Coordinates of C-alpha atoms and ligand atoms in Angstrom, one line a residue:
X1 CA 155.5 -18.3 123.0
X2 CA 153.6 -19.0 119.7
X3 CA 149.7 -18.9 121.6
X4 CA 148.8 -16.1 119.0
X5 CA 149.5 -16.5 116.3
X6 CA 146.4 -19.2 115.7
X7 CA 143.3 -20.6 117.8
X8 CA 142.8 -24.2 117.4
X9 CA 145.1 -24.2 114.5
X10 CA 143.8 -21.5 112.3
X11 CA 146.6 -19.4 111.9
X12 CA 146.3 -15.8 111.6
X13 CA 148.7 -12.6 109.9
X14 CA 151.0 -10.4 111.4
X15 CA 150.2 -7.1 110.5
X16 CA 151.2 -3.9 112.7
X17 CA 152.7 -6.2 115.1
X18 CA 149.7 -7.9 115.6
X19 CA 148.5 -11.6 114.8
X20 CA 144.8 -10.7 112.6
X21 CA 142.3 -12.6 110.6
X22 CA 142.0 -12.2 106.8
X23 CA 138.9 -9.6 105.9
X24 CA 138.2 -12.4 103.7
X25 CA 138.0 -14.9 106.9
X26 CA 138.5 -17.6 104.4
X27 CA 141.6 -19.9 105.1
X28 CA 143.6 -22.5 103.5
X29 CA 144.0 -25.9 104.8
X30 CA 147.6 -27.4 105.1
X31 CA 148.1 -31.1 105.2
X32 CA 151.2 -32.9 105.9
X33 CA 152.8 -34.7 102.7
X34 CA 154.2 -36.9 105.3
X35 CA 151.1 -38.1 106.9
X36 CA 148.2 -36.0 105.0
X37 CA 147.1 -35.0 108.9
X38 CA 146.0 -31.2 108.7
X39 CA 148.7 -29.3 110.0
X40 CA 146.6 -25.8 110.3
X41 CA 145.0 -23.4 108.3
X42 CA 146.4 -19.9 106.9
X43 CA 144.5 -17.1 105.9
X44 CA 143.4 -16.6 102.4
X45 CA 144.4 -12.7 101.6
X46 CA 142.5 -10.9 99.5
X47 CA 144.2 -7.8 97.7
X48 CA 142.3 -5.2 99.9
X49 CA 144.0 -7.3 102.8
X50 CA 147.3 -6.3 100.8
X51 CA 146.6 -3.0 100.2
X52 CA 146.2 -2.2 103.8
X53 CA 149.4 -4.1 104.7
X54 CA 151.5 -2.6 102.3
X55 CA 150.4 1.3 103.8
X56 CA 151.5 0.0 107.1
X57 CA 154.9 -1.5 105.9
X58 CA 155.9 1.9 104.2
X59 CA 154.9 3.9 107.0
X60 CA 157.0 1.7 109.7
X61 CA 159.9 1.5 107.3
X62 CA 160.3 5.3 107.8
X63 CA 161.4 5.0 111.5
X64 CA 163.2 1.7 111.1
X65 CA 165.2 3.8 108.4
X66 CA 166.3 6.0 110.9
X67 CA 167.0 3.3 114.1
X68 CA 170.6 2.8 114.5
X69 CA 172.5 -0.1 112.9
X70 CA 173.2 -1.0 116.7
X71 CA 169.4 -0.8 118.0
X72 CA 169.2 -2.9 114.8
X73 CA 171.8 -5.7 115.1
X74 CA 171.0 -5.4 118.9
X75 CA 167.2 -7.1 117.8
X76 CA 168.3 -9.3 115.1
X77 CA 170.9 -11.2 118.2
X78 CA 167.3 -11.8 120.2
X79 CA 166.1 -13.1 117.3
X80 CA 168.7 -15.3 117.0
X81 CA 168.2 -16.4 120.3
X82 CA 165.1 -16.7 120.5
X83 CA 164.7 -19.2 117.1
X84 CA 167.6 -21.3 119.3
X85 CA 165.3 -21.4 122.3
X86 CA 162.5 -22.9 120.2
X87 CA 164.2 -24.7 118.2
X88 CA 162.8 -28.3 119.1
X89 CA 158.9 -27.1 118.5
X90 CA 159.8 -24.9 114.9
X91 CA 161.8 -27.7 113.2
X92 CA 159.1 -30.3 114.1
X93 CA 156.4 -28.0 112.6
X94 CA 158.9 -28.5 109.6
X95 CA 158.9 -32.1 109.7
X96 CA 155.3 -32.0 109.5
X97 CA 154.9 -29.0 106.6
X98 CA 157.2 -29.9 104.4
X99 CA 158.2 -33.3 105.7
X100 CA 162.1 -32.8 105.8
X101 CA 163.2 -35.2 108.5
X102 CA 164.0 -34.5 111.9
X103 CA 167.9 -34.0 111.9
X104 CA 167.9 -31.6 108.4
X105 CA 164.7 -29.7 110.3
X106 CA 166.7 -29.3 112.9
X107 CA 169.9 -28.0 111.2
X108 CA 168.1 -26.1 109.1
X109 CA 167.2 -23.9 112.2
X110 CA 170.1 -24.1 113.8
X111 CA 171.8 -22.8 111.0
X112 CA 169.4 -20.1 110.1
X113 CA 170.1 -18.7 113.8
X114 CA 173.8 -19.0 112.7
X115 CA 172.3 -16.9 109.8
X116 CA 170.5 -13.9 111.5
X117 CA 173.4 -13.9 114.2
X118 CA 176.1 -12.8 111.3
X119 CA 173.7 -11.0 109.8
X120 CA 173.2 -8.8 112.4
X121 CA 176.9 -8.4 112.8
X122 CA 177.8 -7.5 109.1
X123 CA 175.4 -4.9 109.3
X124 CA 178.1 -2.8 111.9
X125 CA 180.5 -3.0 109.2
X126 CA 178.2 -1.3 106.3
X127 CA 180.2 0.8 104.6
X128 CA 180.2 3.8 102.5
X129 CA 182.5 5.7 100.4
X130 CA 184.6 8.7 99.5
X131 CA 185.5 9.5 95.9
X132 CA 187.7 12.4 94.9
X133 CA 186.9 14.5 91.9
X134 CA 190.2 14.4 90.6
X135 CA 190.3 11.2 89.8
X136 CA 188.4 11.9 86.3
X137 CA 190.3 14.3 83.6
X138 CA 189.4 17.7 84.6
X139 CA 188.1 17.8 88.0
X140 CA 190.0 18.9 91.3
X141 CA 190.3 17.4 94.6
X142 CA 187.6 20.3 95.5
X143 CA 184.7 18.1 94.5
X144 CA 184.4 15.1 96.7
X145 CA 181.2 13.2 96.5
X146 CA 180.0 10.9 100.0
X147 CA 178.4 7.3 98.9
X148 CA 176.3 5.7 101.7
X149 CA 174.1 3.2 101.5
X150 CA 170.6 3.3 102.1
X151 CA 167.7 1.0 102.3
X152 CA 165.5 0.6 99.4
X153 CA 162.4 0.6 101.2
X154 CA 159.9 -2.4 101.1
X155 CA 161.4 -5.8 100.5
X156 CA 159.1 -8.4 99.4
X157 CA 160.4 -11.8 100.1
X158 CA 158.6 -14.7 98.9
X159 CA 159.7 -18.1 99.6
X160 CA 160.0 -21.5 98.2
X161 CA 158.3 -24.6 100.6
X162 CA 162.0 -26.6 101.0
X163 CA 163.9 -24.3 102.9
X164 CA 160.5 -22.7 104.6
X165 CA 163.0 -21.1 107.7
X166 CA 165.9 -20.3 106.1
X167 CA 165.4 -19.9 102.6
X168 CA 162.7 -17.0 104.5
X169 CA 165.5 -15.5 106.5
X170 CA 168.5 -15.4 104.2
X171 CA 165.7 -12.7 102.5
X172 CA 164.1 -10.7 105.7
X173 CA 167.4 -10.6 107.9
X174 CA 169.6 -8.8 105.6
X175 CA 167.0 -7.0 104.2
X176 CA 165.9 -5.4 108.0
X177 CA 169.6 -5.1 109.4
X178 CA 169.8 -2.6 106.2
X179 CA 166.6 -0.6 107.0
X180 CA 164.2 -2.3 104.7
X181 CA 160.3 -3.2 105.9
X182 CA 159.7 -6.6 104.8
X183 CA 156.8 -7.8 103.4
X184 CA 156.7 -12.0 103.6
X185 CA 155.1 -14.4 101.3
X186 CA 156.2 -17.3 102.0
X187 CA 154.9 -20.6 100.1
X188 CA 151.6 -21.7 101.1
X189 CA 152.9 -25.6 101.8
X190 CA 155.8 -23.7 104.6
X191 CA 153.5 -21.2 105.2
X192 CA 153.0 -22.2 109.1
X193 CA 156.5 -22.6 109.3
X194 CA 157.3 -19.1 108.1
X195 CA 154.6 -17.6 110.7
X196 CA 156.5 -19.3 113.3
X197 CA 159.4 -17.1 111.7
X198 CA 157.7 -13.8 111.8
X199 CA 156.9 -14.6 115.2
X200 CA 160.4 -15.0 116.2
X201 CA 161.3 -11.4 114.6
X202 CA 158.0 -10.1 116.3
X203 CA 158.8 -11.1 120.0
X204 CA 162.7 -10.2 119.7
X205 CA 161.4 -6.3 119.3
X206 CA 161.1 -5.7 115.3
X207 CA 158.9 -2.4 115.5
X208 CA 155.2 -2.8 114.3
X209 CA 154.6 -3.0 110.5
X210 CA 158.7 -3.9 109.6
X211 CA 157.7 -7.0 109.5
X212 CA 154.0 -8.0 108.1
X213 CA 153.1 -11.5 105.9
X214 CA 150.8 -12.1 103.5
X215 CA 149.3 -15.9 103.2
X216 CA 146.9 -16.4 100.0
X217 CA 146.5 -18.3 96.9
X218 CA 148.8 -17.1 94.4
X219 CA 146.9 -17.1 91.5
X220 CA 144.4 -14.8 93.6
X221 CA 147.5 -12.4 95.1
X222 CA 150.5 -13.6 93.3
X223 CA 150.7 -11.2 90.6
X224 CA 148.7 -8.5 92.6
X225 CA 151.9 -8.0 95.1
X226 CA 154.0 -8.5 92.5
X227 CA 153.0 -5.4 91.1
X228 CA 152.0 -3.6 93.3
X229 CA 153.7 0.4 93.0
X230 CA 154.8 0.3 96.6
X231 CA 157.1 -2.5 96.7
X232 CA 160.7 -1.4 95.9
X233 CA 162.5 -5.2 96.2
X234 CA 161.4 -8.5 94.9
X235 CA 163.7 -11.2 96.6
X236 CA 162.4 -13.8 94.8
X237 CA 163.3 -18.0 95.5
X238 CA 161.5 -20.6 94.0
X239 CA 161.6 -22.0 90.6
X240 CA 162.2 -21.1 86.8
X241 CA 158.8 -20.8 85.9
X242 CA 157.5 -18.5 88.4
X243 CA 160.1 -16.3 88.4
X244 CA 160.3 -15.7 85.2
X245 CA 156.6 -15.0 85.0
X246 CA 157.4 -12.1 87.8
X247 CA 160.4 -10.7 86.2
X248 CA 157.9 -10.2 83.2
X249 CA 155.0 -8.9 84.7
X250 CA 157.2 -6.3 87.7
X251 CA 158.1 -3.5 85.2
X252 CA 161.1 -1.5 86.4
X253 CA 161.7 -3.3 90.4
X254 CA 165.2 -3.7 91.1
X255 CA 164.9 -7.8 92.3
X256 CA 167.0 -11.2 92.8
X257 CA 165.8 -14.1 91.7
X258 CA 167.4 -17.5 93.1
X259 CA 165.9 -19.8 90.3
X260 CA 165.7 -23.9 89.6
X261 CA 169.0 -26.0 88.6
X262 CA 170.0 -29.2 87.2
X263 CA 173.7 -29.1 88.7
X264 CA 176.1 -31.9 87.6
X265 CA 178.4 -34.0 88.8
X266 CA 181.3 -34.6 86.1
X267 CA 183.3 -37.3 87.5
X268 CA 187.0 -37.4 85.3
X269 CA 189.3 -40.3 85.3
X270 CA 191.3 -39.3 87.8
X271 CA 189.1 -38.8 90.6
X272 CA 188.6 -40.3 94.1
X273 CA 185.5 -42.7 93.1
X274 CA 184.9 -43.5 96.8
X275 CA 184.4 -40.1 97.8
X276 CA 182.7 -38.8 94.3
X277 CA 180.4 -41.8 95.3
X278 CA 179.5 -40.5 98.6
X279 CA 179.3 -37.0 97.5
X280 CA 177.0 -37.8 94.6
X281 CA 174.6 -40.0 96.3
X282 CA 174.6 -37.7 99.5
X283 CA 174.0 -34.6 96.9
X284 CA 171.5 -35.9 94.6
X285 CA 169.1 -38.0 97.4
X286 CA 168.9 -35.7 100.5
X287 CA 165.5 -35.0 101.5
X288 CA 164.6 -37.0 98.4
X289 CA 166.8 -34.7 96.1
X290 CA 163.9 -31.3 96.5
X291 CA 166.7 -29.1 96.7
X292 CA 167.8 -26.4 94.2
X293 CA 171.4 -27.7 94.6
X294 CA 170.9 -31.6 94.4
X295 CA 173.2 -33.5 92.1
X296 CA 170.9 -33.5 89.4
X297 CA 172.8 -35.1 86.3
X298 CA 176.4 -37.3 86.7
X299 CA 178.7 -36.9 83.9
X300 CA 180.9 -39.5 83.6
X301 CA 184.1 -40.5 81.6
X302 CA 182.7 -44.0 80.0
X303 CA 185.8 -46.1 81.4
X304 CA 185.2 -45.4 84.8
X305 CA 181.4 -45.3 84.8
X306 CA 181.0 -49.2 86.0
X307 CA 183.1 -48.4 88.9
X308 CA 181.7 -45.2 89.7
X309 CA 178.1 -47.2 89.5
X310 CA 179.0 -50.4 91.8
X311 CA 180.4 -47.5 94.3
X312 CA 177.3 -46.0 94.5
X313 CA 174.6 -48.9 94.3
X314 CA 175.3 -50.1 97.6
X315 CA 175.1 -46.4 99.5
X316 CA 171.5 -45.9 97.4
X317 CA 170.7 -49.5 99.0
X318 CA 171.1 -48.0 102.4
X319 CA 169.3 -45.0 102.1
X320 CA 166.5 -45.4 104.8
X321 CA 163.1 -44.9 103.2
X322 CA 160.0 -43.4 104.8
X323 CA 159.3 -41.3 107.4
X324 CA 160.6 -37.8 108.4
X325 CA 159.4 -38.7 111.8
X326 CA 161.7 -41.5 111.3
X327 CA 164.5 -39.6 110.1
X328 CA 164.2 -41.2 106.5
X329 CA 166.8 -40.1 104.1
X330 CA 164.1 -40.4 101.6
X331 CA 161.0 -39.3 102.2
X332 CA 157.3 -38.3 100.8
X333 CA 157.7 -35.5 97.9
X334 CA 155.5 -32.6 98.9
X335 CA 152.8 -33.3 96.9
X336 CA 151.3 -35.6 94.4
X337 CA 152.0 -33.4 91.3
X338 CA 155.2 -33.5 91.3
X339 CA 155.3 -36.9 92.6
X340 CA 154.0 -37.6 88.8
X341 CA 155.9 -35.4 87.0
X342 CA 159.1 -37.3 88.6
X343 CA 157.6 -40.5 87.5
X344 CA 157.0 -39.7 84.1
X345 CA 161.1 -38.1 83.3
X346 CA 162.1 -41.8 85.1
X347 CA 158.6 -43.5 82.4
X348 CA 160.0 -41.8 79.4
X349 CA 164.1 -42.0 80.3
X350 CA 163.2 -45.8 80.4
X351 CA 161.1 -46.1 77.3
X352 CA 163.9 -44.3 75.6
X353 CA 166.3 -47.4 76.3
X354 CA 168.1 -46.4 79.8
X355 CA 169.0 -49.1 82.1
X356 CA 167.7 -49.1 85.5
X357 CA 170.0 -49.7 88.0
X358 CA 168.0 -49.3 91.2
X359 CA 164.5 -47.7 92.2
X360 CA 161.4 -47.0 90.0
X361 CA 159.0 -47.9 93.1
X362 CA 156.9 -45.7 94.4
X363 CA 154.2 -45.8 97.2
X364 CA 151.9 -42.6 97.2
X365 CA 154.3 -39.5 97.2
X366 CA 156.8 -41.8 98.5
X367 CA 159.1 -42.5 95.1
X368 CA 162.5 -44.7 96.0
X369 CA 165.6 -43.6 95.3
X370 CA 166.3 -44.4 91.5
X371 CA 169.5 -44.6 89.7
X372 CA 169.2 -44.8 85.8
X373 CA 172.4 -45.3 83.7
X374 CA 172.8 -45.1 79.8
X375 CA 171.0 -41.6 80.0
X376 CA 171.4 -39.7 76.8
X377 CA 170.8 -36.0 75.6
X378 CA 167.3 -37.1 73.9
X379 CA 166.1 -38.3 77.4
X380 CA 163.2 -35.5 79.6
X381 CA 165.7 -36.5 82.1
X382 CA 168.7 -35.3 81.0
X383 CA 167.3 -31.4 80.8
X384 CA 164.5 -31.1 83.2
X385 CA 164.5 -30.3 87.0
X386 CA 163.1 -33.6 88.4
X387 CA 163.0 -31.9 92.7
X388 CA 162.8 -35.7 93.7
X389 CA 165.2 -38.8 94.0
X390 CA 166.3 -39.7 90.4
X391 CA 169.3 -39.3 89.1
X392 CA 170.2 -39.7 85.7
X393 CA 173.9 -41.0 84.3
X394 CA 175.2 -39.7 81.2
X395 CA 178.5 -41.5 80.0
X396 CA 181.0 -39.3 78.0
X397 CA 184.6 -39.5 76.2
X398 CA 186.2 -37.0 77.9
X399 CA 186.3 -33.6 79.8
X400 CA 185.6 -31.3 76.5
X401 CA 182.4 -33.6 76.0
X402 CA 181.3 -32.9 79.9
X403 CA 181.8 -29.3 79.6
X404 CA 179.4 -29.3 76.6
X405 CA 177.0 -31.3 78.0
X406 CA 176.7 -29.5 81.1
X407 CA 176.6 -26.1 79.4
X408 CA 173.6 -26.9 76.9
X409 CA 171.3 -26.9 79.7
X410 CA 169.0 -23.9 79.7
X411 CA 170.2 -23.6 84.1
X412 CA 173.6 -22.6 85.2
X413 CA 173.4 -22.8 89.3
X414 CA 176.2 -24.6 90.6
X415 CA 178.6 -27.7 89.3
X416 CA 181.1 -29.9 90.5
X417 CA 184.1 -31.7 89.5
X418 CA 185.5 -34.6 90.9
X419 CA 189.3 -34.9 89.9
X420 CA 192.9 -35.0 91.6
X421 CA 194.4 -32.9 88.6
X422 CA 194.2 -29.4 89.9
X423 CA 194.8 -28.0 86.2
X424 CA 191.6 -30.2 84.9
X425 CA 189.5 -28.3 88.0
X426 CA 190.3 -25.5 87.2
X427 CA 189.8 -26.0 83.7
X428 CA 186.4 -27.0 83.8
X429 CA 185.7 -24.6 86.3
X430 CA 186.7 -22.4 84.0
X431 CA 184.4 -23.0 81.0
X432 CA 181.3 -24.2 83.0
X433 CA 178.4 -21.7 82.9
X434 CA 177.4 -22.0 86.4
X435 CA 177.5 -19.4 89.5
X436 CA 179.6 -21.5 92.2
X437 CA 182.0 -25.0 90.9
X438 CA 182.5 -27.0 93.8
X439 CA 185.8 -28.8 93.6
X440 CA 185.7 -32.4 95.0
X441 CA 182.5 -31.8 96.6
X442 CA 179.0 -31.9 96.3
X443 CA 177.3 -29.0 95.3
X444 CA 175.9 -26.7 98.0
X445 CA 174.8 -23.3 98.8
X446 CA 176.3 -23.3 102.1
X447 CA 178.2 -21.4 104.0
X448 CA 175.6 -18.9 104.3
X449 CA 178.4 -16.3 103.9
X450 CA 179.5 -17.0 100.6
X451 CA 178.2 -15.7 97.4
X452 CA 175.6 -17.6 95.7
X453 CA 174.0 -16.7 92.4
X454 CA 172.5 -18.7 89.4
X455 CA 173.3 -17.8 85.5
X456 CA 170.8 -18.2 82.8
X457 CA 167.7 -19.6 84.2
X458 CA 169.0 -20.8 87.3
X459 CA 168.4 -16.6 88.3
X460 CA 170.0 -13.1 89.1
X461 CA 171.7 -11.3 91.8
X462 CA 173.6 -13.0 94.1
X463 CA 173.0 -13.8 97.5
X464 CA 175.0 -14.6 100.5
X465 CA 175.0 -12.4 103.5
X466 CA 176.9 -9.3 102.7
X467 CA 175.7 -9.9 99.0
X468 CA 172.3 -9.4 100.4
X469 CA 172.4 -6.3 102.3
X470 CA 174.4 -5.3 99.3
X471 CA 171.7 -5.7 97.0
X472 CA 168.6 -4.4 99.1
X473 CA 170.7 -0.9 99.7
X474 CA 170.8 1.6 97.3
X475 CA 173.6 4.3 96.9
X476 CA 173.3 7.8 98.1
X477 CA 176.0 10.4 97.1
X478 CA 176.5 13.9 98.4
X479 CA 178.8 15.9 96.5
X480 CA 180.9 18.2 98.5
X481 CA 181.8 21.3 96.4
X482 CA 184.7 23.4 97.8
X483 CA 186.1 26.5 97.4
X484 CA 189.5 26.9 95.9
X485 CA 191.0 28.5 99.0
Ligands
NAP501 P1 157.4 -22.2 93.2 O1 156.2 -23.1 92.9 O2 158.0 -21.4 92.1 O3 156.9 -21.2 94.4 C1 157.9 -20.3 95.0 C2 157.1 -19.2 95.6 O4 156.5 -18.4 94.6 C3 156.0 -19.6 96.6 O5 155.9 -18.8 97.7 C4 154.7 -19.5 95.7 O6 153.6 -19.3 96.4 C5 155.1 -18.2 95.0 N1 154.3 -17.9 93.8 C6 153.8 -18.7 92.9 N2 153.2 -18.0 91.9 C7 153.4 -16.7 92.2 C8 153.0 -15.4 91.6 N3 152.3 -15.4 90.5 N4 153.4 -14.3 92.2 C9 154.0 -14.3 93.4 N5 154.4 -15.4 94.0 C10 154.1 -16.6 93.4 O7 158.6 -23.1 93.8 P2 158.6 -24.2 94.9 O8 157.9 -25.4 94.4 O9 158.2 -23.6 96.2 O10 160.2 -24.5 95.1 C11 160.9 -25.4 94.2 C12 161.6 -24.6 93.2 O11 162.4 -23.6 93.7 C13 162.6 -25.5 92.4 O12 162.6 -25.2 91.1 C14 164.0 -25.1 93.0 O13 165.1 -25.4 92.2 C15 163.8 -23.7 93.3 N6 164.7 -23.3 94.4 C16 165.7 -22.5 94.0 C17 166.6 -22.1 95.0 C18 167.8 -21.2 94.7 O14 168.4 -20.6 95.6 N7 168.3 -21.1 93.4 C19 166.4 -22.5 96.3 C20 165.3 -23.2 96.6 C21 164.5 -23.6 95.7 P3 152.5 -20.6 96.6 O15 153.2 -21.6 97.4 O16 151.4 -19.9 97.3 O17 152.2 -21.0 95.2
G3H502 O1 167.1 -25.6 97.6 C1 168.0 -24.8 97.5 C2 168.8 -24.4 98.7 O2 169.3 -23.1 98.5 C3 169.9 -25.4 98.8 O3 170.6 -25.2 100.0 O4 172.6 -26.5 99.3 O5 172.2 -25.8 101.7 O6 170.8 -27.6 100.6 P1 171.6 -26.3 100.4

């Protein structure tokens, strides 16, 4: 079903409901980070290119607007089915993108059509509201004002490249079941991945010009659609840096930013060290730890560190390393940039005095899982956002000293605690600065359903399904004005 949206691998856009080249008719070429074959090519936008999309988005929007929520959620269950049905050729085009291996490709998808499907069924319970005058000092039950909820208008979603489908979707489905056109940006490495996407909303019936993408450099069209007048939504994921430099530059745009994290794992005495063992190393190593929500820092009471360590040496030993074709747990990072930058928090952790416990051997983009113990607070390591398979272990004295720990870093995503004291859980849940503590578990943003947001730098807004449609809706009140008798 995807003949096209390329020939011979050059990828086009989908504007109007139609799969076009660039005016530029320059492209960018993709390679795989697992393989460095050429995946495709995308177009290269220009901002005349972005101009003429965003005109057609804001005149579609105005009949989408006015489609029943059941014509709506009706379109968004083909989608759904739709992504199911092709599920075997879009999660190996994400093997090959962004090389995540083949079972997290294809659970990604899988759950993404999970996604759209309760999407599309939250929307039939939108609500508005009624508010009586007289519940303020003196007004009467004569006034009564209506709240609905309307869409906002254009959403631009832009993407990160490590969750290319469903970091994509948990933006454009909530955002169309609520009215919204969607403009799509999604990361240039995921880029061929997300076209497969807009394809998927395409054939399942989404009107012309709801849905259009924009491919490009970003330093040529990043700030240009950024600020563009006609966008009314940023949903923004991706990391600190970039969305910081949009939340700057926007002006007055309502937008949610889903932001970078260095999530820890504070381990008390009390706690189940098999299973904090298996949580950790499952949380801080899957698909070589480039997720926002990897374990990225263990805080551990001193007296139980050397157990908590032999736990989880010999589960890092049996990570499989190599190929997502393979399913390797740990695989290529996506590109040699940040290949180095992960290499030189492990160089300087190490020239600081850590002790390396396992790893520190790299191949290309292929860096093996690393385990560094002794970690203190004057250590890159113990601040930074490595997005690859290091993890860092910083011994403490006690629960107060965790808690400080974890709350002097500049990122407040999510946390966990490992303990069997319920009091202690909920006492550092308590005082950690995070959006979401995860008790006895791994840190994760899943299920899609529940509310997740980042303090500080790690972002604002919160997503989550109903969250979503929440925050891409505006409210409209009518105020009802009667007559005494
Ligand atoms: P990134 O480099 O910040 O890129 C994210 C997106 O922003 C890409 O689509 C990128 O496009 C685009 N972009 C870059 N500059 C732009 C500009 N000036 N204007 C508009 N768009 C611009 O992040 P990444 O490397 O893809 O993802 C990794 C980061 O995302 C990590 O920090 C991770 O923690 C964070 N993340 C957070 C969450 C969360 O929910 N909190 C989830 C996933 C990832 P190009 O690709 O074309 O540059
Ligand atoms: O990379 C950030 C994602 O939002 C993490 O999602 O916890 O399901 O892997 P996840």
């Amino acid at each position: 079903m995807f003949e096209n949206i390329h020939a011979n691998k050059t990828y086009k856009t989908l504007y109007n409901g139609n799969w076009i080249q660039s005016t530029t008719k320059n492209t960018i070429q993709i390679k795989s980070p697992a393989n460095n074959c050429l995946v495709g090519e995308i177009q290269s936008m220009n901002k005349e290119d972005i101009d003429k999309t965003i005109i057609n988005s804001q005149c579609a929007q105005k009949t989408w607007a006015q489609t029943p929520m059941n014509k709506r959620a009706e379109i968004l269950h083909k989608a759904a089915v739709l992504l199911e049905k092709n599920i075997n050729e879009i999660s190996y085009i994400i093997q090959l993108e962004v090389g995540k291996n083949k079972s997290s490709a294809i659970s990604e998808v899988k759950r993404t059509a999970d996604f759209i499907k309760f999407t599309a069924d939250e929307g039939k319970h939108l609500k508005g509201e009624t508010i009586g005058g007289e519940n303020f000092p003196g007004f009467s039950k004569n006034k009564i004002s209506l709240v609905t909820k309307i869409p906002i208008g254009i959403v631009l979603a832009i993407s990160p490249f490590n969750y290319p489908i469903n970091l994509s979707t948990s933006k454009i489905a909530p955002a169309l079941i609520a009215g919204n056109s969607v403009l799509f940006k999604p990361a240039t490495q995921g880029a061929i991945s997300g076209l497969y996407l807009a394809e998927i909303f395409n054939a399942a019936g989404i009107p012309k010009g709801v849905l259009n993408t924009v491919t490009g450099k970003s330093s040529e069209i990043g700030d240009y659609i950024v600020t563009h007048p006609d966008i009314n939504f940023i949903n923004f994921t991706g990391s600190t840096k970039v969305g910081t430099h949009i939340a700057k530059i926007a002006g007055m745009v309502p937008m949610m930013m889903e932001l970078g994290g260095k999530d820890a794992a504070i381990v008390l005495k009390d706690a189940d060290l098999d299973d904090a063992a298996k949580d950790i190393v499952t949380g801080a190593y899957n698909y070589s730890g480039q997720r926002c929500t990897a374990v990225k820092r263990v805080l551990v009471i001193n007296s139980i560190a050397d157990e908590l360590i032999a736990k989880m040496n010999p589960l890092i030993n049996n990570l499989k390393v190599g190929s997502p074709f393979e399913d390797a747990d740990i695989i290529p990072l996506i590109n040699s940039k940040n290949a180095d930058y992960v290499q030189q928090l492990i160089d300087d952790a190490l020239n600081k005095g850590a002790k390396l416990i396992i790893g520190n051997k790299r191949t290309d983009n292929l860096l093996y899982p690393t385990l560094l113990d002794n970690v203190n607070t004057n250590m890159r390591i113990a601040w930074e956002e490595p997005f690859g398979p290091v993890l860092p272990i910083i011994r403490v004295n006690d629960l107060n000293e965790a808690i400080n720990i974890a709350n002097a870093s500049e990122y407040g995503l999510q946390s966990s605690v490992f303990t069997k004291d319920i009091n202690n859980a909920f006492l550092v849940a308590d005082k950690l600065q995070v959006g979401t503590v995860q008790v006895n578990n791994q840190p994760e943003r899943g299920p899609d359903h529940f509310p997740f947001s980042g303090v500080k730098a790690s972002g604002m807004g919160t997503q989550g399904i109903r969250y979503s449609i929440d925050a891409m809706t505006s409210r409209k009140a009518v105020i009802l004005n009667l007559s005494n008798n």
